[in-house]
Tab-separated table of N, CA and C in Angstrom:
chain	number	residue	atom	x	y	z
A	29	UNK	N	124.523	81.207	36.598
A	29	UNK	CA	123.865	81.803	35.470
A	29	UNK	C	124.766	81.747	34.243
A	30	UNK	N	126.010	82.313	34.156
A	30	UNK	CA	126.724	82.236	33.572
A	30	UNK	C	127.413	80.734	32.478
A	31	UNK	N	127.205	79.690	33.775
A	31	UNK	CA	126.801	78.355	32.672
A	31	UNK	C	125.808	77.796	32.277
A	32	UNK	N	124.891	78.580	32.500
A	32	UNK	CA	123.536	77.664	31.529
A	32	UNK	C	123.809	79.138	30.535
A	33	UNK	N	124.137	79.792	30.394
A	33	UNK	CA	124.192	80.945	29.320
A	33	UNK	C	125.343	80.418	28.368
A	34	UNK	N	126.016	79.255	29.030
A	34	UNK	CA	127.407	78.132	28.040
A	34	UNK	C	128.817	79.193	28.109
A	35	UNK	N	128.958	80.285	29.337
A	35	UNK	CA	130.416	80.818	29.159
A	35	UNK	C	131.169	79.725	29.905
A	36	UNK	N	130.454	79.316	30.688
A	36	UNK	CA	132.010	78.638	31.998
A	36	UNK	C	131.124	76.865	31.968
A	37	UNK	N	131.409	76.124	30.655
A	37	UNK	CA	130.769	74.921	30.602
A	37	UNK	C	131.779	73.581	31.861
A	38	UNK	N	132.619	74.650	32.108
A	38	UNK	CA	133.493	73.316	32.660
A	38	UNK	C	133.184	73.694	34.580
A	39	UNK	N	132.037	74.098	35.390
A	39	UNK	CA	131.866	74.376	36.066
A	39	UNK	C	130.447	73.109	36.591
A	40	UNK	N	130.679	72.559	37.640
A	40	UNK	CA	130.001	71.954	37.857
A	40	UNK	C	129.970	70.275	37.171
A	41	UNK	N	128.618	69.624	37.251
A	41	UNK	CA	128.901	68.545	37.081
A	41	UNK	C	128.533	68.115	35.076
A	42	UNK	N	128.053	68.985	34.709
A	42	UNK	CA	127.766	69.119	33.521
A	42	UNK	C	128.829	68.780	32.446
A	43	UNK	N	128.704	67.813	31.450
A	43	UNK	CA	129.828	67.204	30.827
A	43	UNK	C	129.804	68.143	29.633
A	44	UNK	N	128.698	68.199	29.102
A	44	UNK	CA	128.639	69.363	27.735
A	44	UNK	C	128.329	70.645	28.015
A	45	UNK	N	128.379	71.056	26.944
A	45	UNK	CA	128.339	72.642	26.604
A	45	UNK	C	126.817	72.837	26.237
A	46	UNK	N	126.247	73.277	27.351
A	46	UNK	CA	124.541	73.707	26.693
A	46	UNK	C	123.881	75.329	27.302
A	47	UNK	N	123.124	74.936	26.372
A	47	UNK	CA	122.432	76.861	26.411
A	47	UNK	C	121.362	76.344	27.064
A	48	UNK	N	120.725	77.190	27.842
A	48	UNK	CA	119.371	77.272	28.557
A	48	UNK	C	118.979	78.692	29.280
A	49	UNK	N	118.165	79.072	28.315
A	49	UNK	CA	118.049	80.622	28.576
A	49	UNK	C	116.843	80.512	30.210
A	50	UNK	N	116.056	79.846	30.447
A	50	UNK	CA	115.400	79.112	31.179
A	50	UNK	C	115.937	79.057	32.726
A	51	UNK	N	117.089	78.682	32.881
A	51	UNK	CA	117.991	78.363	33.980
A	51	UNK	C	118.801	79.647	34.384
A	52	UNK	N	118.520	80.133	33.243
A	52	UNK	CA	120.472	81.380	33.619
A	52	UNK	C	119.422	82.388	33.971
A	53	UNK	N	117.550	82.649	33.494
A	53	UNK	CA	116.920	84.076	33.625
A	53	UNK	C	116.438	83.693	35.287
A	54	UNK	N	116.172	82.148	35.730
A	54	UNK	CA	115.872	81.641	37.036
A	54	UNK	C	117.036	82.273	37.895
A	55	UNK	N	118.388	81.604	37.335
A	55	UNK	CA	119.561	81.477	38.362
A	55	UNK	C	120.449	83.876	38.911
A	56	UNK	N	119.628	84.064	37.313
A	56	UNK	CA	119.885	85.412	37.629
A	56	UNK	C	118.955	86.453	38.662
A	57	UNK	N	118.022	86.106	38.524
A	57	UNK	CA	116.370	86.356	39.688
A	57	UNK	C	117.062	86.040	40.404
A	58	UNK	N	117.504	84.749	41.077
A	58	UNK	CA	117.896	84.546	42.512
A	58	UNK	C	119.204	85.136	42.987
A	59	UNK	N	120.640	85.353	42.092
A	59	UNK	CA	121.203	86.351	42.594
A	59	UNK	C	120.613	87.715	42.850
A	60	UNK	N	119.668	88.348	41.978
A	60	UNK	CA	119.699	89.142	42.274
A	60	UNK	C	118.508	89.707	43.680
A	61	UNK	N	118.126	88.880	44.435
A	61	UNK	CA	117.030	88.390	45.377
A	61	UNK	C	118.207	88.550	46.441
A	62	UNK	N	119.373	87.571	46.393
A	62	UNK	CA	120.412	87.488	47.172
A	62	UNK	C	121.264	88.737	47.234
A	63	UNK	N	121.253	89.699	46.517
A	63	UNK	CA	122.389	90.669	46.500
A	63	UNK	C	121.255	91.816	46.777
A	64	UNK	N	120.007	91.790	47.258
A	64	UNK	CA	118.913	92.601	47.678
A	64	UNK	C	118.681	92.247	48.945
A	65	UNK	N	118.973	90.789	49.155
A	65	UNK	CA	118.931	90.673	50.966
A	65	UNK	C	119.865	91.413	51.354
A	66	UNK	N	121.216	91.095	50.854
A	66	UNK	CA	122.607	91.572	51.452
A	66	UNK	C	122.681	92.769	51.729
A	67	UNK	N	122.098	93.344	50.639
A	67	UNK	CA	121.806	95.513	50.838
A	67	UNK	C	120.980	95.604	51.757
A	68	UNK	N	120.054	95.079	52.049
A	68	UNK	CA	118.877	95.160	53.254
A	68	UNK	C	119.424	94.972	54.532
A	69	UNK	N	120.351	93.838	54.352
A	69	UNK	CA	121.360	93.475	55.785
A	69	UNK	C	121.760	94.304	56.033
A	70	UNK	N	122.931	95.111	55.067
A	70	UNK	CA	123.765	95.831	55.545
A	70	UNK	C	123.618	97.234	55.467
A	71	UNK	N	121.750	97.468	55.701
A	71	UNK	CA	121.479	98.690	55.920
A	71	UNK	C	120.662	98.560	57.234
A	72	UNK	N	120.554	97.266	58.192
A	72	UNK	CA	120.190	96.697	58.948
A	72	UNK	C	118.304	97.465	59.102
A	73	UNK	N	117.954	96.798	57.820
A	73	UNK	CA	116.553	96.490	57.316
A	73	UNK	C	115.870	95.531	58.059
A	74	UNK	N	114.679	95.901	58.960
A	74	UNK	CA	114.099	94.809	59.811
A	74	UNK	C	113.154	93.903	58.551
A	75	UNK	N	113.133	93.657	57.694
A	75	UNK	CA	112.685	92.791	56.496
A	75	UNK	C	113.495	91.690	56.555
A	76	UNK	N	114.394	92.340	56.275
A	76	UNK	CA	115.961	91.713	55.989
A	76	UNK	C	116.084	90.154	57.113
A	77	UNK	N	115.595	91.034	57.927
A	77	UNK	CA	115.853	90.196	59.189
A	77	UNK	C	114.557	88.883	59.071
A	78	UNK	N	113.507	89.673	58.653
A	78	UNK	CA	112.406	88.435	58.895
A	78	UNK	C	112.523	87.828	57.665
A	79	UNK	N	113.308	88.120	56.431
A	79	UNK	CA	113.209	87.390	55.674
A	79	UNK	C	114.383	86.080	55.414
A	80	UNK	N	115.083	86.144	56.189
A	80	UNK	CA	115.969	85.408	57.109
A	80	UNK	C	115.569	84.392	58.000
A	81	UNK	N	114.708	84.566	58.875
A	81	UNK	CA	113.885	83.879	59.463
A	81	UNK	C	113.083	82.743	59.110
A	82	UNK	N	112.357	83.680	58.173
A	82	UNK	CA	111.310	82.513	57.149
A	82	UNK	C	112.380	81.841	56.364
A	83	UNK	N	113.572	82.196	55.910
A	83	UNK	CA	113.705	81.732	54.841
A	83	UNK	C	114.715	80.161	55.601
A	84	UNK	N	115.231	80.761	56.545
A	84	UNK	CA	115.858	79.217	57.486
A	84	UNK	C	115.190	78.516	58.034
A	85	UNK	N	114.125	78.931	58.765
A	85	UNK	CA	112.934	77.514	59.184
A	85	UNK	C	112.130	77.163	57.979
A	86	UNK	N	112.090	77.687	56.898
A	86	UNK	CA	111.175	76.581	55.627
A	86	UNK	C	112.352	76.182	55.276
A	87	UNK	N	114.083	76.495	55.152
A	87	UNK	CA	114.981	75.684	54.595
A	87	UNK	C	114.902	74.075	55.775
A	88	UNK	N	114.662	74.199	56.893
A	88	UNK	CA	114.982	73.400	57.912
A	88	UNK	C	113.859	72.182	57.620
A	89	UNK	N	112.572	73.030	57.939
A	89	UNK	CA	111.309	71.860	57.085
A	89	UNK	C	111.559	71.525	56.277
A	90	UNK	N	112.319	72.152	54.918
A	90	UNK	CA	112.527	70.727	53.621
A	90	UNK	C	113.460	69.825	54.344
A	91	UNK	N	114.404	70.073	55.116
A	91	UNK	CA	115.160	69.203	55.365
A	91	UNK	C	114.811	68.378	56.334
A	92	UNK	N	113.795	68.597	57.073
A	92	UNK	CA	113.354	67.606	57.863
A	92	UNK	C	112.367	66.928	57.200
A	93	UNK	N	111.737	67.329	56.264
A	93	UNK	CA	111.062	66.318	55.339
A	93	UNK	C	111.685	65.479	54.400
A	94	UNK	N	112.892	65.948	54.072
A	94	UNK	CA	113.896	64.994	52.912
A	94	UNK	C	114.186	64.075	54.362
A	95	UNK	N	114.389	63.926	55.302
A	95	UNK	CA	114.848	62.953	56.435
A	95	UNK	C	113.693	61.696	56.625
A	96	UNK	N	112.697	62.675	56.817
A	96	UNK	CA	111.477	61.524	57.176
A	96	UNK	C	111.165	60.513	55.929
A	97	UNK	N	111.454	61.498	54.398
A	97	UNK	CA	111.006	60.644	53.503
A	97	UNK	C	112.059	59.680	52.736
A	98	UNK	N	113.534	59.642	53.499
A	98	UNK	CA	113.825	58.401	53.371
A	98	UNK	C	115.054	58.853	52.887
A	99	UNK	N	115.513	60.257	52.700
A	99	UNK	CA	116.762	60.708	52.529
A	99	UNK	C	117.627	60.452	53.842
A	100	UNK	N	119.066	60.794	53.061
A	100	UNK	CA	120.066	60.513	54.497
A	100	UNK	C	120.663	61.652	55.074
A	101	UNK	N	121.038	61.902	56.067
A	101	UNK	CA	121.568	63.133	57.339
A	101	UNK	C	122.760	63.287	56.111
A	102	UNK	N	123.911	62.693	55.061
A	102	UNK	CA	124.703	63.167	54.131
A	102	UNK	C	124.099	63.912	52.845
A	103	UNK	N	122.373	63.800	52.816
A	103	UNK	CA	122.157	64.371	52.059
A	103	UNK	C	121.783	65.598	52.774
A	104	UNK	N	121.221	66.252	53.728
A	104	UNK	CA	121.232	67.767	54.297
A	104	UNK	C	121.787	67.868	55.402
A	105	UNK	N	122.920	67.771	55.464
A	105	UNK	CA	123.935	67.987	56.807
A	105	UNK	C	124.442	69.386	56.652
A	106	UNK	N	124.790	69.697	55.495
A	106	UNK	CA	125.478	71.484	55.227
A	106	UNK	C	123.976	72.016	55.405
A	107	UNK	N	122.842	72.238	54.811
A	107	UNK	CA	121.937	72.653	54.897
A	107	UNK	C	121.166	72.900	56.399
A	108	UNK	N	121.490	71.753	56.993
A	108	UNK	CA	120.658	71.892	58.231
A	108	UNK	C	121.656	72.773	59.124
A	109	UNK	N	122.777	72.624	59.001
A	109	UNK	CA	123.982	73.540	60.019
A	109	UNK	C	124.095	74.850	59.626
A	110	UNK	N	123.965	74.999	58.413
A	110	UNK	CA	124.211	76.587	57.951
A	110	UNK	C	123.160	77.375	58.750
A	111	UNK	N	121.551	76.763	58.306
A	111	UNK	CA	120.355	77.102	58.618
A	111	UNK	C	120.137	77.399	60.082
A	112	UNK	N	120.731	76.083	61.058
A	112	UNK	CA	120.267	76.366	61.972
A	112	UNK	C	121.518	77.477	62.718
A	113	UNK	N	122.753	78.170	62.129
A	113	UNK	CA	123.402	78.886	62.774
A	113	UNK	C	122.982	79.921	62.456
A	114	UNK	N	121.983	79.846	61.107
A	114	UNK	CA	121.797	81.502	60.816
A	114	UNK	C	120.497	81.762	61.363
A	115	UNK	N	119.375	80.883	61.915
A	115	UNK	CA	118.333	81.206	62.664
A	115	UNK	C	118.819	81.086	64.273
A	116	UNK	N	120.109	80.598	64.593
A	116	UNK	CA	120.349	81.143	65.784
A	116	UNK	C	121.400	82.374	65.998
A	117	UNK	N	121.586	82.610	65.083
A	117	UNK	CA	122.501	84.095	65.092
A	117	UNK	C	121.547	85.058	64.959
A	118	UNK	N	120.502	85.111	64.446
A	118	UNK	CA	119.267	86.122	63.986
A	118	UNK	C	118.206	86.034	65.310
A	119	UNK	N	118.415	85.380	65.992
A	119	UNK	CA	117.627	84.926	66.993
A	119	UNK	C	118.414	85.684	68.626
A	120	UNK	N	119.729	85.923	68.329
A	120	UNK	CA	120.157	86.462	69.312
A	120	UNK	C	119.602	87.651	70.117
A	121	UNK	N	120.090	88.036	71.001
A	121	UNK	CA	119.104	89.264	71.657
A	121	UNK	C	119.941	90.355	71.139
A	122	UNK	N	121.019	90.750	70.764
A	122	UNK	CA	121.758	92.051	70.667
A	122	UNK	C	121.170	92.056	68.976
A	123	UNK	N	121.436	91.051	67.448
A	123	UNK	CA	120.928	91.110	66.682
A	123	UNK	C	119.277	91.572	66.605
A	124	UNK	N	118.234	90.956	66.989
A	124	UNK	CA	116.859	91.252	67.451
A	124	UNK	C	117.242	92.670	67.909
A	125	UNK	N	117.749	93.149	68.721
A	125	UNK	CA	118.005	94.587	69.374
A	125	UNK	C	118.320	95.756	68.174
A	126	UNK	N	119.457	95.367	67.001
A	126	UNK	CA	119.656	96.295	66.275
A	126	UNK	C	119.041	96.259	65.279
A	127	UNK	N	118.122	94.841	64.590
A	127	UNK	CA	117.027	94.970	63.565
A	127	UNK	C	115.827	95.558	64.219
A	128	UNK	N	115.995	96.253	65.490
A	128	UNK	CA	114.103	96.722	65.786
A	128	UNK	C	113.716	95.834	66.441
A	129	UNK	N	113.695	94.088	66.628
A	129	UNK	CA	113.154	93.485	66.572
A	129	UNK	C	112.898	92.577	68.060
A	130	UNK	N	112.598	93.393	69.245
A	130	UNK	CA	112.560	93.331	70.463
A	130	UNK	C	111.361	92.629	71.289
């Protein structure tokens, strides 16, 4: 957020210095989406949990659709590993046990 708002222009792949109020009000929504899961987590919120769920098997379907449509395993290799450790860590029986979710 902070570099499309032009404080930290030397972040990323971006060569100039640009404003985009557009990107930084998007990129700020989604931290703050992310720092509302995290409170939900760590009040062990059964939401929390399913929204975790959904949110790693539709990450997994884009990535199995960027595969079929002609992308390469270097383009979602972090994506597919993160995803599939955090829908099998959420999937565990003691996790399921302390979100409610039995």
């Amino acid at each position: 957020m902070l570099r499309f708002l032009g404080f930290l222009p030397f972040l990323g792949p971006l060569n100039i210095r640009i404003f985009n109020l557009w990107y930084a009000l998007l990129y700020g929504l989604l931290a703050y989406i992310w720092v509302w899961v995290a409170q939900m987590l760590w009040q062990v919120d059964p939401q929390a949990w399913l929204f975790l769920a959904v949110i790693s098997v539709f990450n997994l379907c884009l990535a199995f659709v960027v595969l079929v449509t002609g992308g390469s395993w270097y383009d979602v290799n972090l994506s597919v590993i993160v995803n599939a450790l955090v829908l099998i860590y959420i999937m565990l029986p003691g996790v399921r046990e302390a979100f409610g979710r039995d």
